C-alpha positions as CSV (number, residue, x, y, z in Angstrom):
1,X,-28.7,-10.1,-2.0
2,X,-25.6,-12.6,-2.1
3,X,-24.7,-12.0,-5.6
4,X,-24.8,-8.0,-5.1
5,X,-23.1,-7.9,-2.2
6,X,-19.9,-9.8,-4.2
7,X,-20.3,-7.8,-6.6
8,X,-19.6,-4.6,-4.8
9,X,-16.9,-6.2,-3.5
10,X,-15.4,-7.5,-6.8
11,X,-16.1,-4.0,-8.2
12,X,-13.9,-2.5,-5.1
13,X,-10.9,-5.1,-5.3
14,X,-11.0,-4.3,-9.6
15,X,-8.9,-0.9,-9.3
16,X,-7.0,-2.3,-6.5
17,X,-5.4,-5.6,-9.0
18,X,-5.0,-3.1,-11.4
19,X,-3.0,-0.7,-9.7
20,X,-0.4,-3.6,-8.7
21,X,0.1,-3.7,-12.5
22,X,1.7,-0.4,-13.0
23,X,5.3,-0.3,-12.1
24,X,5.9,1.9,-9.0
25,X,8.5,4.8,-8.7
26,X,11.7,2.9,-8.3
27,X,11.3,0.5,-11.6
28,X,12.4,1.5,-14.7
29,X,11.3,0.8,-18.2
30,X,13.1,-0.9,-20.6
31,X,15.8,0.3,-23.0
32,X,16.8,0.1,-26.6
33,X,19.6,0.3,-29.1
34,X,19.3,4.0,-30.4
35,X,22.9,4.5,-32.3
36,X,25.6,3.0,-33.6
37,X,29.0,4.4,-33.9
38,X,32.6,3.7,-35.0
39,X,36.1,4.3,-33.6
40,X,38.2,2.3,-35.7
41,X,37.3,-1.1,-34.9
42,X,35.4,-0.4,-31.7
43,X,31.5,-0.2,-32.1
44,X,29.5,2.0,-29.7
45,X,25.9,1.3,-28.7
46,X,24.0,4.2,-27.4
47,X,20.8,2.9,-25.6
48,X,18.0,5.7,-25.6
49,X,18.4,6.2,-21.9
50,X,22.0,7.1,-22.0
51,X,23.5,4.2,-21.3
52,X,26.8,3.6,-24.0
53,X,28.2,-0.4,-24.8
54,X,30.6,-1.2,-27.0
55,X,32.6,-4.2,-28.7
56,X,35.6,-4.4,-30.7
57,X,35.5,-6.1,-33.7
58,X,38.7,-6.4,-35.3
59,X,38.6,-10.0,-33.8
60,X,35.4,-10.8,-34.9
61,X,32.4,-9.9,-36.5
62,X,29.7,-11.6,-34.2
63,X,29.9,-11.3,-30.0
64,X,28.2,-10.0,-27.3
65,X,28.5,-6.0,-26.2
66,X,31.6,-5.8,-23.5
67,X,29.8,-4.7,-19.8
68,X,26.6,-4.1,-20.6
69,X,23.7,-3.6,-18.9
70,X,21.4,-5.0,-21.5
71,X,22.7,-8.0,-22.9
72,X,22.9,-8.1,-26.3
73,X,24.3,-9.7,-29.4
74,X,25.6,-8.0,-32.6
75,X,26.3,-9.3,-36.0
76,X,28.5,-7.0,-38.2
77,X,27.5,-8.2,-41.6
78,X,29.3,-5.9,-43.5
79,X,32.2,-3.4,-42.3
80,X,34.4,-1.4,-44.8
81,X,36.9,1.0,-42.6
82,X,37.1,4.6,-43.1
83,X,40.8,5.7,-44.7
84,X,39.6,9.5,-43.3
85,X,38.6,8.2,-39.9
86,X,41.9,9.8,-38.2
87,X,41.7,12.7,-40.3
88,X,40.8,14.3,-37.1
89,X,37.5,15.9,-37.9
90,X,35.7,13.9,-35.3
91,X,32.8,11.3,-36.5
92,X,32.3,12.5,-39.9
93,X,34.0,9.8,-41.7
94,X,32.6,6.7,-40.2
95,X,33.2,3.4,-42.0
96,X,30.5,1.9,-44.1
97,X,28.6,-0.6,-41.5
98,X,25.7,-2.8,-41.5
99,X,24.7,-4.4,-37.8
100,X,22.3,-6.3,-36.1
101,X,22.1,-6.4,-33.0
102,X,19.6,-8.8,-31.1
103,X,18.4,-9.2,-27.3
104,X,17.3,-12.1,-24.9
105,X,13.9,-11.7,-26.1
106,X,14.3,-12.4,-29.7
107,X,13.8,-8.6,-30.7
108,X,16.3,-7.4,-33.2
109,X,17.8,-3.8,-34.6
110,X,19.2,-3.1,-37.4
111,X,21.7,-0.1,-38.2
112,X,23.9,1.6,-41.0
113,X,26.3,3.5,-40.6
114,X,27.3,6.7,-41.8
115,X,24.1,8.2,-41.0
116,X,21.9,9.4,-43.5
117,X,22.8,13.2,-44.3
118,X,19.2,14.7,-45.5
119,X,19.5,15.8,-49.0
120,X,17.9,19.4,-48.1
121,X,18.2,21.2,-44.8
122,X,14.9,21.5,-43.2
123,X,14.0,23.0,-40.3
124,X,16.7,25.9,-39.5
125,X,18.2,25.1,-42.4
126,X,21.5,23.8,-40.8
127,X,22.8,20.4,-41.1
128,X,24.5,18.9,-37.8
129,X,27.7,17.2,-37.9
130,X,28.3,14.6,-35.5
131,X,30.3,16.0,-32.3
């Protein structure tokens, strides 16, 4: 009778330690590097909740983004500047880029820039430019 009796009870508190697992209504997940772009020298991080960080580089190659709320550390391993980038026609000529950026955790991105332009329009049929 004992061991039934714990039983129902340990059956009861189960769901109960579970549910104090789940984050409740005010937490919020975690983010992640989504996109990098150029402005010159200054990199932009877009994080895929909307949050934007950026560095500038001409200084260095390696550092920490300025004010962010998700510290992280980029490594520019390969930058060659744009001589269109104040053509002004917006982000179409971004410089040729290879970073890395990398958070507390030990988890690591890595991005090129331009962006891969598909070599035939699917979909609509329309390629977007960057705005």
């Amino acid at each position: 009778m004992r061991f039934a009796a714990r039983l129902a009870a340990l059956s009861l508190l189960a769901p109960l330690a579970l549910a104090a697992c789940v984050p409740g209504p005010g937490t919020r997940a975690p983010s992640w590097p989504d996109k990098i772009s150029f402005r010159g020298t200054v990199m932009q991080v877009s994080f895929n909740d909307g949050t934007n960080c950026q560095a500038n580089i001409s200084d260095q190659y390696t550092g920490d983004l300025v004010d962010c709320p998700y510290p992280m550390r980029y490594q520019v391993t390969r930058f060659e500047p744009s001589y269109l980038a104040g053509s002004g026609v917006g982000d179409l000529f971004q410089p040729y880029a290879e970073v890395t950026l990398k958070d507390a955790a030990g988890r690591r991105w890595h991005f090129k820039t331009p962006r891969d332009v598909p070599p035939h329009a699917r979909g609509e049929g329309q390629i977007q430019l960057p705005q």
